[in-house]
Short mmCIF file of C-alpha atoms in Angstrom, two decimals:
data_model
loop_
_atom_site.label_atom_id
_atom_site.label_comp_id
_atom_site.label_asym_id
_atom_site.label_seq_id
_atom_site.Cartn_x
_atom_site.Cartn_y
_atom_site.Cartn_z
CA ILE A 1 -6.53 -7.64 29.99
CA MET A 2 -6.55 -6.19 26.52
CA VAL A 3 -8.09 -2.54 26.13
CA ASN A 4 -10.22 -2.34 23.28
CA LEU A 5 -10.41 0.99 21.76
CA THR A 6 -11.40 0.05 18.32
CA PHE A 7 -14.35 0.32 15.98
CA ASN A 8 -14.95 -3.31 16.28
CA ASP A 9 -15.59 -3.63 12.37
CA GLU A 10 -14.98 -6.94 10.81
CA THR A 11 -11.33 -6.82 10.31
CA GLN A 12 -10.64 -5.47 13.74
CA MET A 13 -12.58 -8.27 15.31
CA LYS A 14 -10.47 -10.97 13.52
CA ILE A 15 -7.32 -9.11 14.56
CA LEU A 16 -8.35 -8.82 18.08
CA GLU A 17 -8.55 -12.65 18.41
CA PHE A 18 -4.86 -12.74 17.25
CA LEU A 19 -3.78 -10.03 19.59
CA GLY A 20 -5.26 -11.89 22.40
CA THR A 21 -2.80 -14.98 21.77
CA THR A 22 0.29 -12.38 21.14
CA GLU A 23 -0.72 -11.00 24.54
CA LYS A 24 -0.83 -14.46 26.27
CA MET A 25 2.53 -15.39 24.66
CA ILE A 26 4.41 -12.22 25.74
CA ALA A 27 3.06 -12.83 29.42
CA ASP A 28 4.23 -16.55 29.04
CA VAL A 29 7.82 -15.59 27.90
CA THR A 30 8.38 -12.73 30.41
CA SER A 31 7.04 -15.14 33.46
CA LYS A 32 9.46 -17.67 32.34
CA LEU A 33 12.53 -15.22 31.85
CA SER A 34 11.43 -13.62 35.40
CA ASN A 35 10.67 -16.99 37.35
CA SER A 36 7.65 -14.99 38.56
CA LYS A 37 4.05 -14.18 37.28
CA LYS A 38 4.33 -11.38 34.74
CA GLU A 39 1.64 -9.45 32.96
CA ALA A 40 1.28 -8.13 29.25
CA LYS A 41 -1.20 -5.78 28.11
CA ILE A 42 -2.07 -4.64 24.58
CA TYR A 43 -4.19 -1.57 23.95
CA ALA A 44 -5.82 -1.83 20.40
CA MET A 45 -6.59 1.36 18.87
CA SER A 46 -9.23 2.88 16.44
CA ASP A 47 -6.83 2.53 13.44
CA LEU A 48 -6.14 -1.17 14.60
CA GLY A 49 -5.55 -2.67 11.07
CA LEU A 50 -3.51 -4.77 8.81
CA SER A 51 0.24 -4.11 8.08
CA ILE A 52 2.15 -3.92 4.87
CA ASP A 53 4.55 -6.14 6.43
CA ALA A 54 3.78 -9.95 6.36
CA VAL A 55 6.68 -10.71 8.87
CA ARG A 56 5.05 -8.29 11.50
CA MET A 57 1.59 -9.92 11.25
CA MET A 58 3.07 -13.68 11.13
CA GLY A 59 4.77 -12.66 14.45
CA GLY A 60 1.36 -11.57 15.96
CA PHE A 61 1.71 -7.75 15.76
CA PHE A 62 -0.36 -5.19 13.88
CA VAL A 63 -0.70 -1.41 13.36
CA GLY A 64 -2.72 0.65 15.85
CA THR A 65 -1.45 -0.97 18.98
CA CYS A 66 0.22 -0.18 22.10
CA ILE A 67 1.93 -3.29 23.62
CA THR A 68 3.27 -3.05 27.39
CA TRP A 69 4.71 -5.76 29.48
CA ASP A 70 6.66 -6.34 32.79
CA CYS A 71 9.92 -8.50 32.97
CA ASP A 72 12.80 -8.77 35.38
CA VAL A 73 15.39 -8.93 32.62
CA PRO A 74 15.53 -6.87 29.45
CA PHE A 75 13.04 -8.54 26.79
CA VAL A 76 11.89 -7.16 23.39
CA PRO A 77 9.73 -9.03 20.83
CA ILE A 78 11.42 -8.50 17.54
CA ASP A 79 8.42 -8.94 15.05
CA THR A 80 7.15 -5.62 16.20
CA THR A 81 9.85 -4.53 13.67
CA VAL A 82 10.55 -1.38 15.55
CA ASN A 83 11.68 1.47 13.73
CA VAL A 84 10.64 5.16 14.60
CA CYS A 85 8.18 6.96 12.31
CA GLY A 86 6.56 10.30 12.89
CA VAL A 87 5.07 13.48 11.51
CA CYS A 88 6.48 17.09 11.33
CA ALA A 89 4.86 19.94 10.14
CA TYR A 90 5.92 23.76 9.64
CA LYS A 91 4.11 26.79 8.46
CA LEU A 92 5.39 28.71 5.43
CA LYS A 93 5.56 32.53 5.43
CA ASN A 94 3.55 32.73 2.14
CA LYS A 95 1.96 30.72 -0.77
CA ILE A 96 4.25 28.60 -3.07
CA THR A 97 3.18 26.99 -6.28
CA PRO A 98 2.92 23.09 -6.56
CA GLN A 99 5.78 23.54 -8.97
CA GLU A 100 8.27 25.25 -6.71
CA PHE A 101 7.28 22.71 -4.06
CA LYS A 102 8.08 19.75 -6.29
CA ASP A 103 11.49 21.44 -7.39
CA ARG A 104 12.64 22.09 -3.97
CA VAL A 105 11.90 18.68 -2.83
CA GLU A 106 13.48 16.92 -5.78
CA ASN A 107 16.55 19.31 -5.35
CA THR A 108 17.09 17.94 -1.64
CA PHE A 109 16.36 14.36 -2.75
CA ASN A 110 18.96 14.71 -5.51
CA ASN A 111 21.74 16.57 -4.11
CA ASP A 112 21.68 16.23 -0.26
CA THR A 113 23.04 12.84 1.04
CA THR A 114 22.81 13.55 4.88
CA TYR A 115 20.15 11.09 5.10
CA ASP A 116 18.42 8.35 3.04
CA TRP A 117 15.39 10.13 1.81
CA ASN A 118 12.43 7.84 1.95
CA TYR A 119 9.26 10.32 1.55
CA ASN A 120 8.50 8.67 -1.62
CA ARG A 121 8.40 5.11 -0.26
CA GLY A 122 5.97 3.00 1.70
CA ASN A 123 3.08 4.96 3.31
CA HIS A 124 5.48 8.14 3.67
CA PHE A 125 5.02 11.36 2.03
CA CYS A 126 5.92 15.17 1.72
CA THR A 127 2.99 17.38 1.31
CA LEU A 128 2.05 21.06 0.57
CA CYS A 129 -1.03 21.87 2.67
CA TYR A 130 -3.39 24.75 3.03
CA CYS A 131 -5.15 25.60 6.02
CA ASP A 132 -8.34 28.13 6.22
CA GLY A 133 -7.54 29.29 9.68
CA LYS A 134 -11.31 28.48 10.82
CA GLN A 135 -9.94 26.76 13.99
CA ASN A 136 -6.92 27.43 15.96
CA LEU A 137 -4.20 27.03 13.42
CA GLU A 138 -3.39 30.21 11.28
CA GLU A 139 -4.40 30.50 7.88
CA GLY A 140 -1.51 29.64 5.35
CA TYR A 141 0.45 27.11 3.61
CA TYR A 142 2.19 24.27 5.35
CA ILE A 143 4.48 21.63 4.93
CA VAL A 144 3.87 18.08 6.39
CA VAL A 145 6.16 15.24 6.23
CA HIS A 146 5.66 11.68 7.41
CA ALA A 147 8.50 9.16 7.53
CA SER A 148 10.75 6.82 9.37
CA ALA A 149 14.57 6.48 10.00
CA ALA A 150 15.30 4.40 6.88
CA GLU A 151 18.92 4.31 7.86
CA TYR A 152 18.13 1.88 10.79
CA LYS A 153 15.76 -0.40 8.67
CA GLU A 154 16.81 -3.00 6.26
CA GLY A 155 20.41 -3.04 5.16
CA ASN A 156 21.95 -1.71 8.32
CA MET A 157 23.49 -4.71 9.71
CA LYS A 158 25.40 -3.21 12.60
CA GLU A 159 22.38 -1.28 14.13
CA GLY A 160 19.36 -1.88 12.24
CA LEU A 161 16.47 -2.92 14.27
CA PHE A 162 14.60 -5.05 11.36
CA PRO A 163 14.85 -8.77 11.99
CA GLU A 164 16.89 -9.74 8.74
CA LYS A 165 19.35 -12.35 8.27
CA ASP A 166 22.99 -11.65 9.24
CA ASN A 167 22.09 -8.46 11.24
CA TRP A 168 23.69 -7.75 14.53
CA TYR A 169 21.17 -9.89 16.80
CA TYR A 170 19.98 -12.37 14.18
CA ASN A 171 21.80 -15.33 15.94
CA SER A 172 20.36 -14.32 19.23
CA ILE A 173 16.58 -14.49 18.46
CA LYS A 174 14.96 -16.90 20.62
CA THR A 175 11.41 -18.37 19.57
CA TYR A 176 8.57 -19.35 21.86
CA THR A 177 5.80 -21.43 20.28
CA ASP A 178 2.20 -21.30 21.71
CA PRO A 179 1.19 -24.83 22.39
CA GLU A 180 -2.52 -24.06 21.59
CA THR A 181 -2.12 -22.12 18.22
CA GLY A 182 1.19 -23.21 17.00
CA ARG A 183 1.80 -19.61 16.39
CA TYR A 184 5.33 -18.34 17.25
CA LEU A 185 6.86 -15.23 19.22
CA ARG A 186 10.59 -14.12 18.32
CA TYR A 187 12.25 -12.18 20.78
CA LEU A 188 15.53 -11.05 22.36
CA ASP A 189 16.49 -10.88 26.22
CA GLY A 190 19.43 -9.69 28.06
CA GLU A 191 22.19 -7.63 26.64
CA TYR A 192 20.73 -7.85 23.16
CA ALA A 193 17.46 -6.72 24.23
CA GLU A 194 19.04 -3.92 25.99
CA LYS A 195 21.12 -2.83 23.09
CA PHE A 196 17.76 -2.95 20.82
CA TRP A 197 15.81 -0.76 23.44
CA ASN A 198 18.89 1.87 23.32
CA ILE A 199 19.02 2.23 19.67
CA ALA A 200 15.13 2.40 19.54
CA HIS A 201 15.43 5.19 22.31
CA PHE A 202 18.01 7.00 20.61
CA LEU A 203 15.93 6.85 17.07
CA GLU A 204 13.11 9.03 18.53
CA ASP A 205 15.47 12.08 18.92
CA PHE A 206 17.09 11.15 15.47
CA ASN A 207 13.97 10.97 13.50
CA GLU A 208 12.84 14.17 14.98
CA LYS A 209 15.99 15.97 13.79
CA ARG A 210 15.95 14.13 10.42
CA ASN A 211 12.35 15.10 9.46
CA GLU A 212 13.20 18.87 10.86
CA TYR A 213 16.38 19.00 8.77
CA PHE A 214 14.58 17.90 5.65
CA ILE A 215 12.16 20.76 5.86
CA GLU A 216 14.60 23.32 6.98
CA LYS A 217 16.94 22.61 4.20
CA THR A 218 14.25 22.22 1.50
CA PHE A 219 12.23 25.50 2.31
CA ASN A 220 14.73 27.51 4.37
CA GLU A 221 13.89 30.98 3.73
CA LEU A 222 10.20 30.29 3.37
CA ILE A 223 9.63 28.92 6.98
CA ASP A 224 7.72 30.76 9.54
CA LYS A 225 7.47 28.27 12.43
CA LYS A 226 7.37 24.80 13.44
CA ILE A 227 3.85 23.36 14.42
CA ILE A 228 4.44 19.82 15.39
CA ASN A 229 7.25 16.95 15.35
CA ILE A 230 5.57 13.93 17.01
CA GLN A 231 6.69 10.11 16.69
CA HIS A 232 3.78 7.31 16.30
CA TYR A 233 6.07 4.38 16.13
CA GLY A 234 8.69 3.35 18.42
CA MET A 235 9.58 2.26 22.26
CA PRO A 236 8.33 4.75 24.75
CA THR A 237 9.82 2.88 27.61
CA GLU A 238 11.98 -0.40 27.96
CA HIS A 239 8.91 -2.34 28.41
CA SER A 240 6.58 -1.01 25.66
CA ILE A 241 6.26 -0.50 22.06
CA CYS A 242 3.72 1.63 20.04
CA ILE A 243 3.02 0.71 16.39
CA GLY A 244 1.12 3.43 14.97
CA CYS A 245 -0.12 5.26 17.77
CA HIS A 246 1.10 8.55 19.69
CA TRP A 247 2.06 8.20 23.23
CA LYS A 248 2.79 11.72 24.21
CA GLU A 249 0.58 14.58 25.51
CA GLY A 250 -0.12 17.32 22.97
CA MET A 251 -1.29 18.27 19.48
CA TYR A 252 -1.04 15.35 17.00
CA ALA A 253 -1.52 14.74 13.14
CA LEU A 254 -4.37 12.38 12.33
CA LEU A 255 -3.55 11.17 8.82
CA THR A 256 -6.22 10.20 6.32
CA ALA A 257 -5.77 9.25 2.78
CA PRO A 258 -4.03 10.54 -0.34
CA GLY A 259 -5.39 13.89 -1.13
CA GLU A 260 -7.76 13.89 1.77
CA ASP A 261 -7.59 16.42 4.61
CA ILE A 262 -5.24 16.09 7.61
CA TYR A 263 -6.33 16.73 10.82
CA PHE A 264 -4.44 18.45 13.82
CA ILE A 265 -5.87 17.51 17.10
CA ASN A 266 -5.43 18.33 20.71
CA PRO A 267 -6.11 15.43 23.26
CA LEU A 268 -8.80 16.43 25.92
CA LYS A 269 -9.01 14.72 29.32
CA SER A 270 -10.03 11.07 29.19
CA ASP A 271 -9.13 8.02 31.27
CA ASN A 272 -9.52 5.46 28.47
CA ASN A 273 -6.57 6.15 26.62
CA ARG A 274 -4.28 7.45 29.53
CA PHE A 275 -2.21 5.17 32.00
CA LYS A 276 1.25 4.99 33.59
CA HIS A 277 3.70 2.24 32.76
CA ASP A 278 7.39 2.37 33.68
CA ASN A 279 6.73 5.66 35.46
CA PHE A 280 5.82 7.16 32.19
CA ASN A 281 2.49 8.91 31.67
CA PHE A 282 0.99 7.56 28.24
CA THR A 283 -1.60 9.50 26.23
CA LEU A 284 -2.50 7.20 23.42
CA SER A 285 -4.03 8.51 20.14
CA PRO A 286 -4.36 7.13 16.77
CA HIS A 287 -2.07 8.20 13.88
CA GLY A 288 -4.61 7.50 11.02
CA LEU A 289 -7.64 5.63 10.04
CA GLY A 290 -5.96 2.19 9.51
CA GLN A 291 -6.21 -0.43 6.94
CA LYS A 292 -8.82 -3.14 6.39
CA VAL A 293 -9.64 -5.89 4.08
CA PRO A 294 -11.71 -4.60 1.27
CA ASN A 295 -13.96 -7.57 1.32
CA LYS A 296 -15.36 -7.61 4.85
CA ASN A 297 -16.19 -11.35 4.60
CA ALA A 298 -12.61 -12.36 3.80
CA ASP A 299 -11.16 -14.54 6.42
CA ILE A 300 -7.86 -13.78 7.82
CA LYS A 301 -5.69 -16.65 9.22
CA ILE A 302 -2.05 -16.68 10.80
CA SER A 303 0.24 -19.70 10.98
CA LYS A 304 3.83 -19.98 11.42
CA ASP A 305 4.17 -20.21 7.66
CA ASN A 306 2.12 -17.49 6.23
CA ILE A 307 -0.72 -15.17 6.80
CA ILE A 308 -3.91 -15.68 4.61
CA ILE A 309 -6.28 -12.83 3.80
CA GLY A 310 -9.21 -14.02 1.75
CA ASN A 311 -7.66 -15.88 -1.32
CA ASN A 312 -4.04 -14.56 -0.89
CA SER A 313 -1.28 -15.95 0.99
CA PHE A 314 1.56 -13.79 2.21
CA LYS A 315 5.06 -15.23 3.52
CA ASP A 316 7.82 -13.58 5.73
CA GLY A 317 9.55 -10.97 3.71
CA GLN A 318 6.31 -10.24 1.45
CA ILE A 319 4.59 -6.54 1.31
CA LEU A 320 0.92 -6.27 0.86
CA ASP A 321 -0.34 -3.89 -1.62
CA ILE A 322 -2.03 -0.73 0.18
CA ASP A 323 -4.39 -0.18 -2.83
CA VAL A 324 -5.35 -3.87 -3.52
CA ASP A 325 -4.81 -6.41 -0.81
CA ILE A 326 -5.77 -3.69 1.89
CA LYS A 327 -7.48 -0.44 2.00
CA ILE A 328 -7.65 2.55 4.16
CA ARG A 329 -10.51 2.90 6.31
CA GLY A 330 -13.10 5.41 4.69
CA THR A 331 -12.13 4.59 1.33
CA VAL A 332 -13.82 1.25 0.76
CA PRO A 333 -17.34 1.16 -0.69
CA GLY A 334 -19.87 1.35 2.06
CA ASP A 335 -17.62 2.90 4.61
CA LYS A 336 -18.71 6.23 6.31
CA PRO A 337 -17.00 9.21 4.65
CA ILE A 338 -13.71 10.26 6.12
CA PRO A 339 -14.99 13.39 8.05
CA GLU A 340 -17.66 11.11 9.78
CA THR A 341 -14.93 8.48 10.56
CA VAL A 342 -12.90 11.31 12.17
CA GLN A 343 -15.77 12.36 14.49
CA ASP A 344 -16.23 8.79 15.28
CA ILE A 345 -12.72 8.49 16.36
CA LEU A 346 -12.91 11.57 18.68
CA LYS A 347 -15.89 9.94 20.43
CA ILE A 348 -13.32 7.18 21.57
CA TYR A 349 -10.33 9.61 22.06
CA PRO A 350 -11.87 12.81 23.08
CA GLY A 351 -9.92 15.85 21.47
CA GLN A 352 -10.53 19.07 19.92
CA ILE A 353 -9.52 19.95 16.10
CA GLN A 354 -7.01 22.62 16.03
CA GLY A 355 -7.04 22.72 12.20
CA LYS A 356 -7.97 21.03 9.01
CA MET A 357 -5.08 20.91 6.28
CA LYS A 358 -6.23 20.41 2.66
CA GLN A 359 -3.74 18.76 0.61
CA VAL A 360 -2.62 20.95 -2.49
CA ALA A 361 0.34 18.73 -3.94
CA SER A 362 2.12 15.76 -2.71
CA ILE A 363 5.09 13.56 -3.44
CA THR A 364 4.64 9.90 -2.38
CA LYS A 365 5.55 6.48 -3.68
CA ARG A 366 3.04 7.18 -6.38
CA GLY A 367 4.88 10.10 -7.58
CA PHE A 368 4.18 13.75 -7.75
CA LYS A 369 0.45 14.83 -7.66
CA VAL A 370 -1.59 18.00 -7.50
CA TYR A 371 -5.00 17.80 -5.74
#
């Protein structure tokens, strides 16, 4: 049933095999819970790739996927490690220097405790960009941020969605083992799954407001207007999860790599990436280029104990290094240049580039950098 919208590169071909088993296991569990035959369907995107979380991959889930299922009772697979994550962009009234950008961001980080700021963690960022105005977006300076609701991830034992010991649902996790591969699927059903969905649904709005608050607080009198605020990670409906892909119609940000241009794209009509599920109209689009194994010949294996990538083994709780263990597609020697990769993405997901933003200065886990 799986819908393959990938580039079919070496990393993706290996992951697609694992996703076939994941899809089958979800269908097995939902059929059992419903006492009738149920289906699951995974849409694999062009940015299908490895995650930085070993726990997610060991559970059979990868970035660049939309997972849908049918079930007569509430059900949610928890190793999707659902949080919400998205991109927000605002245009500034005039030019600011990288130093002023840095000072303003650090002032908010240090003096505003409204939220747990995480623009300098993981693959998140806060970036000052310049757009030349050659397409539909106006010329000028922009602030682009990418972050998730850190307040609902690790450490929040009462409402956090991350599968960690002692949280509110940990003792209610059920496990199904696939008889053929020995792989497992961990899930919640009934009232726990329902509460999980309600929190995930609430977080969409929460993360939008959080990103807007950060930009408005930090750059207040400099702001001209909001451009986009879109999520690419979450639960669009009670029976679906998107991991690193957008599900709503409208302009989206295609993230590339540190220092590289960020593309703003409007989807065009296409049947491939549009469907209806739970009475919701999905329009799928990728959120980035995805992460692959630098050595294309390296094998990938998942077991109930670890995930093996080449010569390295990762267990539940371990994090992969984005610059070493995995690399962004388009930055590995032999890959097509990023602008060509973007054009290849637009062949799979027809869309029109509304603007291309050059990164001027950025704050990430790597610190402050001027490009």
